[in-house]
CSV table of C-alpha atoms in Angstrom, one decimal:
chain,number,residue,atom,x,y,z
W,56,MET,CA,110.1,83.8,131.1
W,57,HIS,CA,112.9,82.5,128.8
W,58,SER,CA,115.3,84.4,126.6
W,59,ILE,CA,115.4,84.2,122.8
W,60,SER,CA,118.6,83.0,120.9
W,61,LYS,CA,119.6,83.3,117.3
W,62,GLU,CA,118.5,79.7,116.9
W,63,SER,CA,115.0,80.2,118.3
W,64,SER,CA,112.0,79.6,116.0
W,65,ILE,CA,110.4,82.8,114.9
W,66,THR,CA,107.3,82.9,112.7
W,67,LEU,CA,105.9,86.0,111.1
W,68,VAL,CA,102.3,85.9,110.0
W,69,GLU,CA,100.0,88.2,108.1
W,70,LEU,CA,96.5,86.8,107.8
W,71,PRO,CA,94.2,87.7,104.9
W,72,PRO,CA,90.7,89.2,105.2
W,73,THR,CA,87.9,86.8,105.9
W,74,GLN,CA,84.1,87.1,105.9
W,75,PHE,CA,83.0,88.7,109.2
W,76,GLY,CA,86.6,88.5,110.5
W,77,ILE,CA,86.3,84.8,111.3
W,78,TYR,CA,89.6,82.9,112.0
W,79,ASN,CA,90.3,80.8,109.0
W,80,GLY,CA,86.9,81.6,107.6
W,81,ASP,CA,85.8,82.1,104.0
W,82,PRO,CA,87.9,84.6,102.2
W,83,GLY,CA,87.0,88.3,102.2
W,84,TYR,CA,87.7,90.3,99.1
W,85,ASP,CA,88.2,93.9,98.0
W,86,VAL,CA,89.4,95.7,94.9
W,87,TYR,CA,93.0,94.7,95.7
W,88,SER,CA,92.3,91.0,96.2
W,89,GLN,CA,92.9,89.9,92.6
W,90,PHE,CA,96.3,91.6,92.4
W,91,GLY,CA,98.2,88.9,94.2
W,92,LEU,CA,100.4,91.3,96.2
W,93,PRO,CA,102.8,90.0,98.7
W,94,ALA,CA,102.6,90.8,102.4
W,95,ARG,CA,104.4,94.0,103.0
W,96,ALA,CA,105.7,93.9,106.6
W,97,ILE,CA,106.6,90.3,107.3
W,98,HIS,CA,109.0,89.9,104.4
W,99,ALA,CA,110.8,93.1,105.3
W,100,LEU,CA,111.1,92.0,108.9
W,101,GLU,CA,112.3,88.5,107.8
W,102,GLY,CA,115.1,90.2,105.8
W,103,VAL,CA,116.1,92.2,108.9
W,104,LEU,CA,116.2,89.2,111.2
W,105,ARG,CA,118.1,87.0,108.8
W,106,ALA,CA,120.7,89.8,108.4
W,107,GLU,CA,120.9,89.9,112.2
W,108,GLY,CA,121.8,86.2,112.3
W,109,TYR,CA,118.5,84.6,113.2
W,110,THR,CA,118.6,81.2,111.5
W,111,ASN,CA,115.0,79.9,112.0
W,112,VAL,CA,112.7,82.5,110.6
W,113,LEU,CA,109.7,81.9,108.5
W,114,SER,CA,107.0,84.2,107.0
W,115,ILE,CA,103.5,82.8,106.4
W,116,ASN,CA,100.8,84.5,104.4
W,117,PRO,CA,97.9,82.1,103.7
W,118,ASN,CA,97.3,83.8,100.3
W,119,TYR,CA,100.3,82.0,98.9
W,120,HIS,CA,101.5,79.7,101.8
W,121,GLY,CA,98.1,78.2,102.6
W,122,LYS,CA,95.1,76.8,100.8
W,123,ARG,CA,92.6,79.3,99.4
W,124,GLY,CA,93.7,81.9,101.9
W,125,ARG,CA,93.5,79.7,104.9
W,126,LEU,CA,96.2,78.5,107.3
W,127,THR,CA,96.9,74.8,106.7
W,128,PRO,CA,97.5,72.3,109.6
W,129,GLU,CA,101.2,72.5,108.7
W,130,ASN,CA,101.1,76.3,109.0
W,131,GLU,CA,99.4,76.1,112.4
W,132,GLU,CA,101.8,73.5,113.7
W,133,ARG,CA,104.7,75.8,112.8
W,134,ILE,CA,103.0,78.8,114.3
W,135,PHE,CA,101.9,77.2,117.6
W,136,THR,CA,105.3,75.6,118.3
W,137,SER,CA,107.3,78.7,117.6
W,138,ASP,CA,109.2,80.5,120.3
W,139,VAL,CA,108.0,83.8,118.9
W,140,LEU,CA,104.9,84.6,116.9
W,141,GLY,CA,105.0,88.0,115.1
W,142,ILE,CA,101.7,89.2,113.7
W,143,SER,CA,101.2,92.0,111.3
W,144,ALA,CA,97.6,93.4,110.9
W,145,ILE,CA,95.4,96.1,109.6
W,146,SER,CA,91.9,96.9,111.0
W,147,ARG,CA,90.0,94.5,108.8
W,148,THR,CA,92.3,91.5,109.7
W,149,SER,CA,92.5,92.3,113.4
W,150,PRO,CA,89.7,90.1,114.7
W,151,GLN,CA,91.2,86.9,113.1
W,152,SER,CA,94.7,88.0,114.0
W,153,MET,CA,93.8,88.5,117.7
W,154,GLU,CA,92.2,85.0,117.6
W,155,LEU,CA,95.4,83.6,116.3
W,156,ALA,CA,97.3,85.2,119.1
W,157,ARG,CA,94.9,83.8,121.7
W,158,ARG,CA,95.1,80.3,120.2
W,159,TYR,CA,98.9,80.5,120.2
W,160,LYS,CA,99.1,81.5,123.8
W,161,LYS,CA,96.7,78.8,124.8
W,162,GLN,CA,98.8,76.1,123.1
W,163,ASN,CA,102.2,77.7,123.8
W,164,PRO,CA,102.0,79.6,127.1
W,165,ARG,CA,105.8,80.1,127.2
W,166,GLY,CA,105.9,81.6,123.7
W,167,TYR,CA,105.9,85.3,122.9
W,168,ALA,CA,103.1,86.8,120.9
W,169,ILE,CA,104.2,90.1,119.3
W,170,ALA,CA,101.9,92.3,117.1
W,171,GLY,CA,102.7,95.2,114.9
W,172,GLY,CA,101.3,97.3,112.1
W,173,PHE,CA,98.6,100.0,111.8
W,174,ASP,CA,95.8,98.5,113.8
W,175,PRO,CA,98.0,97.2,116.8
W,176,THR,CA,99.7,100.6,116.9
W,177,PHE,CA,96.6,102.6,117.2
W,178,ARG,CA,94.6,100.1,119.3
W,179,PHE,CA,97.4,98.5,121.4
W,180,GLN,CA,95.1,98.5,124.5
W,181,ASP,CA,92.7,96.1,122.8
W,182,TRP,CA,95.5,93.9,121.5
W,183,LEU,CA,97.1,93.6,124.9
W,184,ALA,CA,93.8,93.3,126.9
W,185,ASP,CA,91.8,91.0,124.7
W,186,GLY,CA,94.1,89.9,121.9
W,187,GLY,CA,96.3,87.5,123.8
W,188,THR,CA,99.3,89.6,122.8
W,189,ASP,CA,102.3,90.1,125.0
W,190,VAL,CA,103.9,93.0,123.2
W,191,VAL,CA,102.8,95.5,120.6
W,192,VAL,CA,105.5,97.2,118.4
W,193,LEU,CA,104.4,100.8,117.8
W,194,ARG,CA,104.9,102.3,114.3
W,195,GLU,CA,108.0,101.3,112.4
W,196,GLY,CA,109.2,97.9,113.6
W,197,GLU,CA,112.5,97.0,111.9
W,198,ARG,CA,114.8,98.3,114.6
W,199,THR,CA,112.3,97.8,117.5
W,200,LEU,CA,111.9,94.1,116.8
W,201,VAL,CA,115.6,93.5,116.9
W,202,ASP,CA,116.0,95.3,120.2
W,203,LEU,CA,112.9,93.5,121.6
W,204,LEU,CA,114.1,90.0,120.7
W,205,GLU,CA,117.4,90.7,122.6
W,206,LYS,CA,115.5,91.7,125.7
W,207,LEU,CA,112.6,89.1,125.7
W,208,GLY,CA,112.8,87.1,128.9
W,209,SER,CA,113.2,90.2,131.1
W,210,HIS,CA,110.3,91.2,133.2
W,211,ASN,CA,111.1,94.8,132.5
W,212,LEU,CA,111.1,95.9,128.9
W,213,ASP,CA,111.0,99.6,129.7
W,214,ASP,CA,114.4,100.3,128.0
W,215,VAL,CA,113.0,99.0,124.6
W,216,ASN,CA,111.7,102.2,123.0
W,217,GLY,CA,108.6,102.1,120.9
W,218,ILE,CA,106.6,99.3,122.5
W,219,ALA,CA,103.5,98.6,124.7
W,220,TYR,CA,103.5,95.5,126.8
W,221,ARG,CA,101.7,93.7,129.6
W,222,ARG,CA,103.5,93.7,133.0
W,223,ASN,CA,102.0,92.6,136.3
W,224,GLY,CA,98.4,92.9,135.0
W,225,SER,CA,98.9,96.4,133.6
W,226,ILE,CA,99.8,97.9,130.2
W,227,ARG,CA,103.1,99.9,130.0
W,228,VAL,CA,104.1,102.1,127.1
W,229,THR,CA,107.8,102.8,126.7
W,230,ASP,CA,109.3,106.0,125.3
W,231,PRO,CA,108.6,106.6,121.6
W,232,ARG,CA,111.2,105.5,119.1
W,233,ALA,CA,112.3,108.0,116.6
W,234,LEU,CA,111.4,107.3,113.0
W,235,MET,CA,114.3,106.1,110.9
W,236,THR,CA,116.2,108.6,108.8
W,237,SER,CA,116.7,108.2,105.1
W,238,GLU,CA,120.3,107.0,105.9
W,239,GLU,CA,119.0,104.4,108.3
W,240,LEU,CA,116.4,103.2,105.9
W,241,ALA,CA,119.2,102.7,103.4
W,242,GLU,CA,121.1,100.4,105.8
W,243,LEU,CA,118.2,98.0,106.0
W,244,PRO,CA,118.4,94.7,104.1
W,245,HIS,CA,115.9,94.3,101.3
W,246,PRO,CA,112.8,92.1,102.0
W,247,TYR,CA,113.3,88.4,102.0
W,248,TYR,CA,111.1,86.3,99.7
W,249,ASP,CA,111.3,82.5,99.6
W,250,GLU,CA,110.9,80.7,96.2
W,251,LYS,CA,107.2,79.8,96.8
W,252,THR,CA,106.3,83.5,97.4
W,253,ARG,CA,108.2,84.5,94.3
W,254,ARG,CA,106.3,82.0,92.2
W,255,LYS,CA,102.8,82.9,93.6
W,256,VAL,CA,103.0,86.7,93.6
W,257,ASN,CA,101.4,88.5,90.7
W,258,VAL,CA,102.5,92.0,91.4
W,259,ALA,CA,105.8,92.7,93.1
W,260,MET,CA,106.2,95.6,95.4
W,261,MET,CA,108.9,98.2,96.1
W,262,GLU,CA,109.1,101.0,98.7
W,263,ALA,CA,111.1,104.1,97.7
W,264,SER,CA,110.1,106.4,100.5
W,265,ARG,CA,108.1,106.7,103.7
W,266,GLY,CA,105.7,109.4,104.9
W,267,CYS,CA,103.5,111.9,103.2
W,268,PRO,CA,103.6,115.7,103.2
W,269,HIS,CA,99.9,116.0,103.1
W,270,ASN,CA,97.6,115.5,106.1
W,271,CYS,CA,94.2,114.4,105.0
W,272,ASP,CA,91.6,113.9,107.8
W,273,PHE,CA,91.0,110.3,106.9
W,274,CYS,CA,94.5,109.0,106.6
W,275,THR,CA,96.6,107.0,109.1
W,276,VAL,CA,99.8,107.3,107.1
W,277,THR,CA,100.9,110.5,108.6
W,278,GLN,CA,100.2,109.3,112.1
W,279,PHE,CA,102.2,106.1,111.4
W,280,TYR,CA,105.1,107.2,109.2
W,281,GLY,CA,105.0,111.0,109.8
W,282,ARG,CA,104.6,113.9,107.4
W,283,ALA,CA,108.4,114.4,106.9
W,284,THR,CA,109.1,112.2,103.9
W,285,ARG,CA,112.2,110.0,104.1
W,286,ARG,CA,113.5,108.9,100.8
W,287,LYS,CA,115.6,105.9,100.2
W,288,PRO,CA,118.6,106.5,97.9
W,289,ALA,CA,118.0,105.8,94.2
W,290,GLU,CA,120.8,103.3,94.1
W,291,TYR,CA,119.5,101.4,97.1
W,292,VAL,CA,116.0,101.1,95.5
W,293,ALA,CA,117.4,100.1,92.1
W,294,THR,CA,119.3,97.3,93.8
W,295,GLY,CA,116.1,96.1,95.4
W,296,LEU,CA,114.3,96.2,92.1
W,297,ASP,CA,117.1,94.1,90.5
W,298,GLN,CA,116.5,91.5,93.2
W,299,ILE,CA,112.8,91.2,92.3
W,300,LYS,CA,113.0,91.8,88.6
W,301,LYS,CA,111.8,88.2,87.9
W,302,MET,CA,109.1,88.3,90.6
W,303,GLY,CA,105.5,88.9,89.5
W,304,ARG,CA,104.1,90.1,86.2
W,305,GLU,CA,104.0,93.8,87.1
W,306,LEU,CA,105.5,96.1,89.8
W,307,PHE,CA,103.8,98.4,92.3
W,308,PHE,CA,105.6,101.2,94.1
W,309,VAL,CA,103.9,101.3,97.5
W,310,ASP,CA,104.9,104.9,98.3
W,311,ASP,CA,101.9,107.0,99.3
W,312,GLU,CA,103.2,109.8,97.0
W,313,PHE,CA,105.8,108.4,94.6
W,314,THR,CA,106.5,111.9,93.0
W,315,MET,CA,106.6,114.1,96.1
W,316,SER,CA,110.2,115.1,95.4
W,317,PRO,CA,110.5,115.3,91.6
W,318,LYS,CA,114.3,115.6,91.7
W,319,HIS,CA,114.7,112.4,93.8
W,320,THR,CA,112.1,110.6,91.6
W,321,LEU,CA,113.9,111.6,88.4
W,322,ASN,CA,117.1,110.3,89.8
W,323,LEU,CA,115.4,106.9,90.6
W,324,LEU,CA,113.7,106.8,87.2
W,325,GLU,CA,117.1,107.3,85.5
W,326,GLN,CA,118.5,104.4,87.6
W,327,ILE,CA,115.7,102.2,86.4
W,328,ILE,CA,116.3,103.1,82.8
W,329,ASN,CA,120.1,102.9,82.8
W,330,ARG,CA,120.1,99.6,84.7
W,331,ASP,CA,117.6,98.0,82.4
W,332,LEU,CA,115.0,97.5,85.2
W,333,ARG,CA,112.1,98.8,83.2
W,334,ARG,CA,108.9,96.8,83.5
W,335,THR,CA,105.1,97.5,83.5
W,336,ALA,CA,104.5,99.4,86.8
W,337,SER,CA,102.1,101.4,88.8
W,338,ALA,CA,102.6,104.2,91.4
W,339,GLN,CA,100.5,106.4,93.5
W,340,VAL,CA,100.9,110.1,92.7
W,341,THR,CA,99.0,113.4,93.3
W,342,VAL,CA,97.7,115.7,90.7
W,343,LYS,CA,100.8,117.8,91.1
W,344,ALA,CA,102.6,115.4,88.9
W,345,ALA,CA,100.7,116.8,85.9
W,346,LYS,CA,102.6,120.1,86.3
W,347,ASN,CA,106.0,118.6,85.5
W,348,PRO,CA,106.5,117.6,81.8
W,349,GLU,CA,110.0,116.1,82.5
W,350,LEU,CA,108.7,113.9,85.2
W,351,ILE,CA,105.9,112.7,82.9
W,352,LYS,CA,108.3,111.8,80.2
W,353,TYR,CA,110.6,109.8,82.6
W,354,LEU,CA,107.7,108.0,84.3
W,355,LYS,CA,106.7,106.7,80.9
W,356,ARG,CA,110.3,105.8,79.9
W,357,ALA,CA,110.8,103.9,83.1
W,358,GLY,CA,107.7,101.7,82.5
W,359,ILE,CA,105.3,103.3,84.9
W,360,GLU,CA,102.1,103.0,82.9
W,361,ILE,CA,99.4,103.2,85.6
W,362,LEU,CA,99.0,106.1,87.9
W,363,GLN,CA,96.8,105.7,91.0
W,364,ILE,CA,95.5,109.1,92.1
W,365,GLY,CA,93.6,110.0,95.3
W,366,ILE,CA,91.1,112.3,93.7
W,367,GLU,CA,88.4,111.7,96.3
W,368,SER,CA,85.9,114.1,94.8
W,369,ILE,CA,85.2,116.7,92.2
W,370,ASP,CA,83.1,118.7,94.6
W,371,ASP,CA,84.9,121.5,96.4
W,372,GLU,CA,82.8,121.3,99.6
W,373,THR,CA,83.5,117.6,99.9
W,374,LEU,CA,87.2,118.0,99.2
W,375,ALA,CA,87.4,120.7,102.0
W,376,SER,CA,85.6,118.3,104.4
W,377,TYR,CA,88.3,115.8,103.8
W,378,GLY,CA,91.1,118.2,104.3
W,379,LYS,CA,92.3,117.8,100.7
W,380,PRO,CA,94.6,120.6,99.3
W,381,ASN,CA,93.3,120.6,95.7
W,382,THR,CA,90.2,122.0,94.1
W,383,ALA,CA,87.8,120.1,91.8
W,384,ALA,CA,89.1,122.2,88.8
W,385,GLN,CA,92.7,121.3,89.6
W,386,ASN,CA,91.8,117.6,89.8
W,387,LYS,CA,90.0,117.6,86.4
W,388,GLU,CA,92.7,119.6,84.7
W,389,ALA,CA,95.5,117.3,85.9
W,390,ILE,CA,93.6,114.1,85.0
W,391,GLU,CA,93.2,115.4,81.4
W,392,ILE,CA,96.9,116.2,81.1
W,393,LEU,CA,97.9,112.8,82.4
W,394,ARG,CA,95.5,110.8,80.3
W,395,ASP,CA,96.6,112.8,77.2
W,396,ALA,CA,100.2,111.7,78.1
W,397,GLY,CA,99.1,108.1,77.7
W,398,PHE,CA,98.8,107.0,81.3
W,399,TRP,CA,96.2,104.6,82.6
W,400,ILE,CA,94.5,106.6,85.4
W,401,HIS,CA,93.1,104.6,88.3
W,402,GLY,CA,91.0,107.2,90.2
W,403,MET,CA,90.4,106.6,93.9
W,404,LEU,CA,87.2,108.4,94.9
W,405,MET,CA,85.5,108.9,98.2
W,406,PRO,CA,81.8,109.2,97.9
W,407,GLY,CA,79.8,110.2,100.9
W,408,GLY,CA,81.5,113.4,102.0
W,409,ASP,CA,79.7,116.3,103.6
W,410,GLY,CA,79.0,118.1,100.3
W,411,ASP,CA,77.6,115.0,98.5
W,412,THR,CA,74.1,114.5,97.4
W,413,ILE,CA,72.8,111.6,95.2
W,414,ASP,CA,72.7,114.0,92.2
W,415,LYS,CA,76.3,115.1,92.9
W,416,LEU,CA,77.5,111.6,93.2
W,417,TRP,CA,76.0,110.6,89.8
W,418,SER,CA,77.5,113.7,88.3
W,419,MET,CA,80.9,112.6,89.6
W,420,PHE,CA,80.3,109.1,88.2
W,421,GLU,CA,79.5,110.6,84.8
W,422,TRP,CA,82.8,112.5,84.8
W,423,ALA,CA,84.6,109.4,86.0
W,424,THR,CA,83.2,107.3,83.3
W,425,ASN,CA,84.4,109.7,80.7
W,426,SER,CA,87.7,110.7,82.4
W,427,LEU,CA,89.1,107.7,84.2
W,428,ASP,CA,90.3,104.3,83.0
W,429,SER,CA,89.5,102.5,86.3
W,430,ILE,CA,87.9,103.5,89.6
W,431,GLN,CA,88.0,102.6,93.3
W,432,LEU,CA,85.0,103.9,95.3
W,433,THR,CA,85.8,104.1,99.0
W,434,PRO,CA,83.3,105.7,101.4
W,435,PRO,CA,84.9,107.6,104.3
W,436,VAL,CA,86.5,105.1,106.7
W,437,PRO,CA,86.9,106.5,110.3
W,438,PHE,CA,90.2,104.6,111.2
W,439,VAL,CA,91.3,104.9,114.8
W,440,GLY,CA,94.1,107.4,115.0
W,441,THR,CA,92.7,109.8,112.4
W,442,ARG,CA,91.1,113.2,112.8
W,443,MET,CA,88.1,111.8,110.9
W,444,ASN,CA,87.6,109.2,113.6
W,445,GLN,CA,87.7,111.8,116.4
W,446,THR,CA,85.3,114.2,114.6
W,447,MET,CA,82.8,111.6,113.5
W,448,ARG,CA,82.8,110.0,117.0
W,449,GLU,CA,82.2,113.4,118.6
W,450,GLN,CA,79.3,114.0,116.1
W,451,GLY,CA,77.9,110.5,116.7
W,452,ARG,CA,78.1,109.5,113.1
W,453,ILE,CA,80.2,106.3,113.3
W,454,LEU,CA,77.8,103.5,112.4
W,455,SER,CA,79.9,100.5,113.4
W,456,ASP,CA,83.1,99.6,115.2
W,457,GLU,CA,83.3,96.1,113.7
W,458,ALA,CA,86.9,96.0,112.5
W,459,TYR,CA,86.2,93.6,109.7
W,460,LEU,CA,84.0,96.2,108.0
W,461,TYR,CA,86.9,98.6,107.8
W,462,ASP,CA,87.6,97.3,104.2
W,463,GLY,CA,87.3,100.3,102.0
W,464,HIS,CA,83.9,99.2,100.7
W,465,SER,CA,81.5,99.4,103.7
W,466,VAL,CA,79.7,102.6,104.6
W,467,LEU,CA,80.7,103.3,108.2
W,468,VAL,CA,80.0,107.0,108.6
W,469,ARG,CA,76.5,108.6,108.4
W,470,PRO,CA,76.5,111.0,105.5
W,471,LYS,CA,74.9,114.4,105.9
W,472,ASN,CA,72.7,114.5,102.8
W,473,ILE,CA,72.2,110.8,102.0
W,474,THR,CA,71.0,107.8,104.0
W,475,PRO,CA,73.8,105.2,104.7
W,476,PHE,CA,71.8,102.6,102.7
W,477,GLU,CA,71.4,104.9,99.7
W,478,LEU,CA,75.2,105.5,99.7
W,479,GLN,CA,76.1,101.8,99.9
W,480,ASN,CA,73.6,100.9,97.2
W,481,THR,CA,74.8,103.8,95.0
W,482,ILE,CA,78.4,102.6,95.3
W,483,CYS,CA,77.4,99.1,94.3
W,484,GLN,CA,75.4,100.4,91.2
W,485,MET,CA,78.4,102.5,90.2
W,486,TYR,CA,80.8,99.6,90.3
W,487,GLU,CA,78.5,97.4,88.3
W,488,LYS,CA,78.0,100.1,85.6
W,489,PHE,CA,81.6,101.1,85.4
W,490,TYR,CA,82.9,97.6,85.1
W,491,SER,CA,80.2,96.3,82.8
W,492,LEU,CA,81.2,94.8,79.5
W,493,LYS,CA,79.5,97.6,77.6
W,494,GLN,CA,81.4,100.4,79.4
W,495,GLY,CA,84.6,98.4,79.2
W,496,ALA,CA,84.4,97.9,75.4
W,497,ARG,CA,83.6,101.6,75.0
W,498,ARG,CA,86.7,102.6,76.9
W,499,PHE,CA,88.9,100.1,75.2
W,500,LEU,CA,87.8,101.4,71.7
W,501,SER,CA,88.4,105.0,72.8
W,502,SER,CA,92.0,104.2,74.1
W,503,PRO,CA,93.4,101.6,71.7
W,504,LYS,CA,97.0,102.3,72.9
W,505,LYS,CA,96.0,101.2,76.5
W,506,ILE,CA,95.0,97.7,75.7
W,507,LEU,CA,97.8,96.2,77.9
W,508,GLN,CA,96.9,98.3,80.9
W,509,ALA,CA,93.2,97.7,80.2
W,510,GLY,CA,93.6,93.9,80.2
W,511,ILE,CA,95.6,94.0,83.5
W,512,MET,CA,93.2,96.3,85.3
W,513,PHE,CA,89.9,94.8,84.1
W,514,GLN,CA,91.2,91.3,84.7
W,515,LEU,CA,92.2,92.2,88.3
W,516,LEU,CA,89.5,94.7,89.2
W,517,GLY,CA,86.5,93.5,87.2
W,518,ARG,CA,86.9,89.7,87.7
W,519,GLY,CA,84.7,88.6,90.5
W,520,LEU,CA,84.0,92.1,91.8
W,521,LYS,CA,80.2,91.6,91.9
W,522,ASP,CA,80.0,88.3,93.6
W,523,LYS,CA,83.1,88.5,95.8
W,524,VAL,CA,82.9,92.1,96.9
W,525,LEU,CA,79.7,93.9,96.2
W,526,TYR,CA,77.3,91.0,97.2
W,527,SER,CA,79.4,88.8,99.4
W,528,PRO,CA,77.7,87.4,102.5
W,529,GLN,CA,79.3,90.1,104.6
W,530,ALA,CA,78.3,92.9,102.2
W,531,ILE,CA,74.7,91.7,102.0
W,532,ALA,CA,74.5,91.6,105.9
W,533,HIS,CA,75.9,95.1,106.0
W,534,LEU,CA,73.3,96.3,103.5
W,535,GLU,CA,70.6,94.9,105.7
W,536,PHE,CA,72.2,96.6,108.7
W,537,LEU,CA,72.3,99.9,106.9
W,538,LYS,CA,68.6,99.7,106.1
W,539,GLY,CA,67.9,99.5,109.8
W,540,VAL,CA,70.0,102.6,110.6
W,541,SER,CA,68.8,104.6,107.7
């Protein structure tokens, strides 16, 4: 085992989705694929490592560093010769990411393979046993990675909090690391983006807070980032926005609930306005935002034109089965208020809950067609680490543990009142109808002031949705699978 110096080569990688989770396979798509978002974790970690004095750090995301989403031979040469390989992964990218770690260890046995992110955190045993990974960073990684790099080379990493690692053929889990406070988050350097990334990215990203006060059954966010929300100072966020103001055509605030603290949000929005950082932006909010007229006014003034809202359902029984705090009536009222205020509403719906029937789903779709500007239809996904996973597993309702299917499109939980095939087929039909030229033209004509947002959303969501997502080889194979289990 050898130690790591500030001159050691460190490569940070986030692989894109692929069909069937095959390493360097044909690209896998979802409703986010067309947005051209940068990788979230690796650029943040590169910023931290550079600030710590590491001089040979490189981030690779094949979506903008490779060729058509694939690692190039030059990418692989850099990866396999690096002293440290850091991999960030979510569930659907875990098969190809584990394969990358195995190939790395085969070609570079003395190198260190480190994994982090949502999937490695909640499935660290799989990553360490089968994934060829030496160490898994659990939950937030900025401080942990710095401590870990200083100790690599030691056979005993027990004093590095917040990791799981292999030692003498067994897996050891160290003491948990406390989540960073707001003050500690404000001490972090901003993400580092090289010029190639800046040119390739369509939609820039900014994080203003971590955590979510809600605790929905299906969500991994509270398990990873906690329920206690930690907000970054408005001045700190504004400085980060200034650094990326020429990056991408639009901006996306990645916070899981951007308006959870109206006072803090208003302070940030004032900074954006006063520092001339206004640009077309989107943010995830809850229906509670509709109850604050001042907040609505400042969101518009700061350039936030698109609100992404986790409505999930307009059926009270289904909402209760998901652990959602709002009623169907509250959802409908809030959407009406926000649309009347001129926002483009991207509704995130979760068909397939315990209260859903085919008739209820088509009633929901009729409401969505008349009340939402764009939609995202995500059947329940039983991610490891969630209460939904535990409940559905106890009830024997999880249909597949194939990680590459955990993409937000595939039906993975057996519904109570619908067959799995019926649900998947209905979702495909709804997408095709909603994003048809006929429906798009009707919505454009009814909302002439939203032409800019409409162009953005339909270009990004509608383009290629049918061929690339609904009826890709992976999706067709899953439809056939669902026929067999229905």
